[in-house]
Amino acid sequence: MGAVAIGAAASMALDPKAAAAQAASDSLLRTVLDRGHLIVGTGSTNAPWHFENDAGELVGMDITMGRIIAQALFDDPAKVEFVKQDAQQRIPNIVTGKVDITLQFMTISGVRAQLINFTRPYYVEGVALLTKPDSAAKTYDELKAKSSGARVAILQNVDAETTVHAVLPEAQVMQIDTQANVFQALDSNRADASAVDLSNVRWLVAKNPDRYFDAGKQWNSMLYGGGVRQGDLDWLQFVNTAFSIAMFGHQNQLYDQGFKDFFGLEPPVRQPGFPTI
């Protein structure tokens, strides 16, 4: 039987309740299917990951990933409840069972993985350089050519100097107290560039091409993944399957639209044949 025929037969035969019965009796997969909707912990103030649009609706790439799971669970991306939480609540709300999964631009790390399980990554974050389209030094090469004359604003932290000097060894590093002020330093021409998350650069350039420019340099890769409770491999495997299908398989409409809407990018066309996952 060919792939098309197998897929059609399987879709007619499968029933969520019957599928839930195959999971371990204490698995969250059973609980979520019986409940009839997914509960996702996330934020509401950080574009392009989780924020409210002009209509007051919660949107962003983290929100899209939650809808992808709901689509896989119920064939309905709307069957999800989003619980707004502070960043400090991301892990506690998983451990206590307040949410089924946290999707809140959470960097995967060994320390955090001792407390929760991470899903497969759904984005590779990094640091990038944001400049202005009318700047005399708007590209990475031009900033590098300025040597010690280049001024780079970055959020104040213990690794700020090291982070900037990894790609611009001679640049002046301006450590700023808030992310908003990091952008303000660039807007007011006090800085030639701002070193911020790659996702911020893509979002701002896509929304304001007349105001911001991507200097074309990214570094310091970090993996973003969802967080789930430990000890429930059925639930973890289900979420990983849903993500894999959305990112690399045949049900990629939600993921692709999210990339277009929030990063201004066209995802690569999936090519059948040798796996590229």
Tab-separated table of C-alpha atoms in Angstrom:
chain	number	residue	atom	x	y	z
A	1	MET	CA	0.000	0.000	0.000
A	2	GLY	CA	1.412	3.440	-0.954
A	3	ALA	CA	2.001	6.355	1.372
A	4	VAL	CA	-1.124	8.203	0.200
A	5	ALA	CA	-3.375	5.178	0.748
A	6	ILE	CA	-1.828	4.382	4.126
A	7	GLY	CA	-2.280	7.985	5.286
A	8	ALA	CA	-5.938	8.030	4.257
A	9	ALA	CA	-6.687	4.715	5.948
A	10	ALA	CA	-4.907	5.736	9.141
A	11	SER	CA	-6.751	9.056	9.398
A	12	MET	CA	-10.112	7.268	9.174
A	13	ALA	CA	-9.196	4.585	11.705
A	14	LEU	CA	-7.615	6.735	14.425
A	15	ASP	CA	-9.632	8.071	17.323
A	16	PRO	CA	-8.098	10.358	19.986
A	17	LYS	CA	-9.770	8.528	22.867
A	18	ALA	CA	-8.500	5.187	21.589
A	19	ALA	CA	-5.048	6.703	21.104
A	20	ALA	CA	-5.053	8.039	24.658
A	21	ALA	CA	-5.686	4.562	25.975
A	22	GLN	CA	-2.325	3.492	24.564
A	23	ALA	CA	-0.467	5.986	26.756
A	24	ALA	CA	0.653	5.186	30.284
A	25	SER	CA	-2.188	5.566	32.769
A	26	ASP	CA	-0.527	8.533	34.459
A	27	SER	CA	0.594	10.253	31.251
A	28	LEU	CA	-0.415	13.836	30.616
A	29	LEU	CA	-1.359	12.755	27.102
A	30	ARG	CA	-4.428	10.995	28.502
A	31	THR	CA	-5.286	13.933	30.740
A	32	VAL	CA	-5.074	16.516	27.963
A	33	LEU	CA	-7.151	14.480	25.517
A	34	ASP	CA	-9.817	13.824	28.154
A	35	ARG	CA	-9.856	17.514	29.126
A	36	GLY	CA	-10.381	18.565	25.534
A	37	HIS	CA	-7.856	21.383	25.376
A	38	LEU	CA	-4.161	22.100	25.931
A	39	ILE	CA	-2.831	24.427	28.659
A	40	VAL	CA	0.299	26.371	27.700
A	41	GLY	CA	2.351	28.626	29.946
A	42	THR	CA	3.777	31.620	28.119
A	43	GLY	CA	4.394	35.349	28.263
A	44	SER	CA	2.652	38.342	26.707
A	45	THR	CA	5.188	41.162	26.404
A	46	ASN	CA	8.046	39.963	24.194
A	47	ALA	CA	7.643	40.261	20.436
A	48	PRO	CA	8.070	38.293	18.264
A	49	TRP	CA	7.638	35.391	20.682
A	50	HIS	CA	4.547	36.208	22.743
A	51	PHE	CA	2.706	39.530	22.676
A	52	GLU	CA	-0.720	41.075	22.136
A	53	ASN	CA	-1.576	42.406	18.696
A	54	ASP	CA	-3.681	45.496	17.984
A	55	ALA	CA	-6.845	43.458	18.539
A	56	GLY	CA	-5.681	42.330	21.977
A	57	GLU	CA	-5.049	38.762	20.785
A	58	LEU	CA	-2.073	36.804	22.064
A	59	VAL	CA	0.234	36.047	19.131
A	60	GLY	CA	3.884	35.205	18.452
A	61	MET	CA	6.054	32.236	17.556
A	62	ASP	CA	5.655	30.633	21.001
A	63	ILE	CA	1.890	30.948	20.582
A	64	THR	CA	2.135	29.323	17.163
A	65	MET	CA	4.008	26.356	18.657
A	66	GLY	CA	1.192	25.901	21.174
A	67	ARG	CA	-1.366	25.886	18.380
A	68	ILE	CA	0.708	23.306	16.517
A	69	ILE	CA	0.399	20.937	19.497
A	70	ALA	CA	-3.355	21.606	19.731
A	71	GLN	CA	-3.689	20.858	16.017
A	72	ALA	CA	-1.925	17.531	16.505
A	73	LEU	CA	-4.059	16.685	19.547
A	74	PHE	CA	-7.518	17.760	18.416
A	75	ASP	CA	-7.200	18.706	14.741
A	76	ASP	CA	-8.062	22.207	15.973
A	77	PRO	CA	-5.373	24.842	16.683
A	78	ALA	CA	-7.856	26.870	18.750
A	79	LYS	CA	-8.204	24.230	21.465
A	80	VAL	CA	-5.525	25.723	23.680
A	81	GLU	CA	-5.605	27.860	26.822
A	82	PHE	CA	-2.663	30.216	27.301
A	83	VAL	CA	-1.649	30.974	30.884
A	84	LYS	CA	0.333	34.210	31.111
A	85	GLN	CA	3.299	33.838	33.429
A	86	ASP	CA	6.498	35.650	34.390
A	87	ALA	CA	9.784	34.199	33.173
A	88	GLN	CA	10.537	33.079	36.739
A	89	GLN	CA	7.404	30.884	36.664
A	90	ARG	CA	8.361	28.938	33.579
A	91	ILE	CA	9.814	25.937	35.411
A	92	PRO	CA	7.741	26.021	38.655
A	93	ASN	CA	4.468	25.973	36.712
A	94	ILE	CA	5.608	22.858	34.856
A	95	VAL	CA	6.746	21.060	38.001
A	96	THR	CA	3.523	21.849	39.907
A	97	GLY	CA	1.296	20.876	36.986
A	98	LYS	CA	-0.272	24.304	36.503
A	99	VAL	CA	0.498	24.056	32.783
A	100	ASP	CA	0.952	21.135	30.399
A	101	ILE	CA	3.931	22.752	28.701
A	102	THR	CA	5.847	26.029	28.819
A	103	LEU	CA	6.534	27.750	25.504
A	104	GLN	CA	8.264	31.001	26.427
A	105	PHE	CA	11.518	31.530	24.483
A	106	MET	CA	13.256	29.246	26.977
A	107	THR	CA	16.904	28.469	26.282
A	108	ILE	CA	17.775	24.790	26.666
A	109	SER	CA	20.560	24.258	29.203
A	110	GLY	CA	22.023	21.421	31.227
A	111	VAL	CA	21.072	23.078	34.512
A	112	ARG	CA	17.424	23.491	33.508
A	113	ALA	CA	17.327	19.959	32.072
A	114	GLN	CA	17.968	18.656	35.586
A	115	LEU	CA	14.571	20.073	36.601
A	116	ILE	CA	12.382	19.523	33.526
A	117	ASN	CA	12.450	17.742	30.180
A	118	PHE	CA	12.939	19.805	27.042
A	119	THR	CA	11.253	19.168	23.724
A	120	ARG	CA	13.243	19.150	20.534
A	121	PRO	CA	14.374	22.702	19.662
A	122	TYR	CA	12.004	24.761	17.545
A	123	TYR	CA	14.312	27.749	16.991
A	124	VAL	CA	18.032	28.470	17.047
A	125	GLU	CA	18.469	31.863	18.694
A	126	GLY	CA	21.650	33.892	18.585
A	127	VAL	CA	23.111	37.353	18.984
A	128	ALA	CA	22.968	39.696	15.996
A	129	LEU	CA	23.825	43.280	15.144
A	130	LEU	CA	21.038	45.776	14.512
A	131	THR	CA	21.951	49.001	12.716
A	132	LYS	CA	20.169	51.760	10.778
A	133	PRO	CA	19.719	51.779	6.987
A	134	ASP	CA	21.051	55.343	6.704
A	135	SER	CA	24.150	54.694	8.833
A	136	ALA	CA	27.630	55.071	7.368
A	137	ALA	CA	28.516	51.784	9.078
A	138	LYS	CA	25.440	49.621	8.668
A	139	THR	CA	27.038	46.288	7.714
A	140	TYR	CA	29.196	44.029	9.828
A	141	ASP	CA	32.231	44.637	7.598
A	142	GLU	CA	31.784	48.400	7.902
A	143	LEU	CA	31.474	48.174	11.689
A	144	LYS	CA	34.583	46.024	11.847
A	145	ALA	CA	36.456	48.551	9.695
A	146	LYS	CA	35.656	51.281	12.227
A	147	SER	CA	37.721	49.315	14.760
A	148	SER	CA	37.793	51.168	18.104
A	149	GLY	CA	35.516	53.835	16.655
A	150	ALA	CA	32.555	51.445	16.556
A	151	ARG	CA	30.114	51.822	19.445
A	152	VAL	CA	27.932	48.821	20.265
A	153	ALA	CA	25.068	48.922	22.767
A	154	ILE	CA	24.148	45.720	24.610
A	155	LEU	CA	22.057	44.816	27.638
A	156	GLN	CA	24.192	44.952	30.776
A	157	ASN	CA	25.378	41.501	31.882
A	158	VAL	CA	28.555	39.734	32.981
A	159	ASP	CA	29.267	38.463	29.451
A	160	ALA	CA	28.532	41.709	27.590
A	161	GLU	CA	32.143	42.647	26.808
A	162	THR	CA	33.079	39.100	25.807
A	163	THR	CA	29.999	38.740	23.614
A	164	VAL	CA	30.639	41.884	21.573
A	165	HIS	CA	34.410	41.464	21.353
A	166	ALA	CA	33.975	37.935	19.981
A	167	VAL	CA	33.031	39.531	16.641
A	168	LEU	CA	34.181	43.159	17.015
A	169	PRO	CA	37.384	42.912	19.075
A	170	GLU	CA	38.171	46.642	19.096
A	171	ALA	CA	34.654	48.044	19.488
A	172	GLN	CA	33.535	50.228	22.375
A	173	VAL	CA	30.973	48.282	24.421
A	174	MET	CA	28.111	50.315	25.890
A	175	GLN	CA	26.364	48.307	28.613
A	176	ILE	CA	22.777	49.564	28.943
A	177	ASP	CA	20.341	48.956	31.811
A	178	THR	CA	17.245	47.893	29.825
A	179	GLN	CA	16.563	46.401	26.407
A	180	ALA	CA	14.392	49.401	25.516
A	181	ASN	CA	17.338	51.683	26.183
A	182	VAL	CA	19.590	49.464	24.081
A	183	PHE	CA	17.341	50.247	21.116
A	184	GLN	CA	17.130	53.905	22.146
A	185	ALA	CA	20.926	54.199	22.056
A	186	LEU	CA	20.816	53.156	18.403
A	187	ASP	CA	17.815	55.362	17.587
A	188	SER	CA	19.527	58.424	19.069
A	189	ASN	CA	22.832	57.665	17.288
A	190	ARG	CA	24.697	57.234	20.579
A	191	ALA	CA	25.513	53.723	19.322
A	192	ASP	CA	26.422	52.536	15.837
A	193	ALA	CA	24.838	49.149	16.478
A	194	SER	CA	22.859	47.218	19.055
A	195	ALA	CA	23.792	43.628	19.897
A	196	VAL	CA	20.459	41.899	20.545
A	197	ASP	CA	18.721	38.588	19.898
A	198	LEU	CA	18.617	37.523	16.255
A	199	SER	CA	14.837	37.117	16.501
A	200	ASN	CA	14.537	40.772	17.610
A	201	VAL	CA	16.609	41.891	14.633
A	202	ARG	CA	14.482	39.913	12.180
A	203	TRP	CA	11.229	41.157	13.730
A	204	LEU	CA	12.251	44.822	13.807
A	205	VAL	CA	13.723	44.821	10.302
A	206	ALA	CA	10.636	43.072	8.893
A	207	LYS	CA	8.282	45.557	10.548
A	208	ASN	CA	10.396	48.723	10.176
A	209	PRO	CA	12.731	48.381	7.160
A	210	ASP	CA	13.038	52.158	6.890
A	211	ARG	CA	14.247	52.376	10.495
A	212	TYR	CA	16.352	49.278	11.134
A	213	PHE	CA	18.878	47.173	9.221
A	214	ASP	CA	20.314	43.707	9.754
A	215	ALA	CA	24.101	44.123	9.742
A	216	GLY	CA	24.466	40.518	8.611
A	217	LYS	CA	26.315	38.957	11.542
A	218	GLN	CA	24.959	36.272	13.895
A	219	TRP	CA	26.782	34.269	16.559
A	220	ASN	CA	26.374	32.483	19.929
A	221	SER	CA	23.779	29.873	18.956
A	222	MET	CA	21.210	29.014	21.644
A	223	LEU	CA	18.396	26.469	21.383
A	224	TYR	CA	14.780	27.334	22.270
A	225	GLY	CA	12.549	24.438	23.316
A	226	GLY	CA	9.359	23.692	25.177
A	227	GLY	CA	9.488	22.528	28.779
A	228	VAL	CA	7.497	19.589	30.151
A	229	ARG	CA	7.577	17.667	33.404
A	230	GLN	CA	10.058	14.860	33.859
A	231	GLY	CA	9.029	11.206	33.942
A	232	ASP	CA	6.364	11.353	31.223
A	233	LEU	CA	7.959	10.072	28.029
A	234	ASP	CA	4.607	9.519	26.276
A	235	TRP	CA	3.787	13.226	26.526
A	236	LEU	CA	7.309	14.328	25.606
A	237	GLN	CA	7.377	12.019	22.584
A	238	PHE	CA	3.979	13.231	21.424
A	239	VAL	CA	5.030	16.893	21.532
A	240	ASN	CA	8.292	16.085	19.753
A	241	THR	CA	6.339	14.261	17.046
A	242	ALA	CA	3.981	17.223	16.582
A	243	PHE	CA	6.945	19.609	16.286
A	244	SER	CA	8.802	17.354	13.835
A	245	ILE	CA	5.796	17.068	11.548
A	246	ALA	CA	5.268	20.836	11.620
A	247	MET	CA	8.911	21.739	11.018
A	248	PHE	CA	9.971	19.003	8.614
A	249	GLY	CA	6.873	17.096	7.512
A	250	HIS	CA	3.620	17.507	5.655
A	251	GLN	CA	1.697	19.663	8.158
A	252	ASN	CA	3.895	22.747	8.114
A	253	GLN	CA	1.343	25.493	7.393
A	254	LEU	CA	1.238	26.920	10.930
A	255	TYR	CA	5.005	26.818	11.431
A	256	ASP	CA	5.717	28.378	8.039
A	257	GLN	CA	3.156	31.137	8.547
A	258	GLY	CA	4.685	31.909	11.935
A	259	PHE	CA	8.127	32.297	10.368
A	260	LYS	CA	6.728	34.660	7.749
A	261	ASP	CA	4.690	36.711	10.216
A	262	PHE	CA	7.225	37.028	13.027
A	263	PHE	CA	10.643	36.797	11.350
A	264	GLY	CA	9.880	37.991	7.833
A	265	LEU	CA	11.391	34.814	6.407
A	266	GLU	CA	10.350	32.155	3.935
A	267	PRO	CA	11.120	28.710	5.394
A	268	PRO	CA	13.016	26.374	3.049
A	269	VAL	CA	10.999	24.061	0.843
A	270	ARG	CA	10.943	20.522	2.259
A	271	GLN	CA	12.457	18.075	-0.211
A	272	PRO	CA	11.324	14.439	-0.072
A	273	GLY	CA	14.150	11.923	0.015
A	274	PHE	CA	17.110	11.790	2.332
A	275	PRO	CA	16.160	13.030	5.830
A	276	THR	CA	17.382	16.535	6.686
A	277	ILE	CA	15.872	16.641	10.178
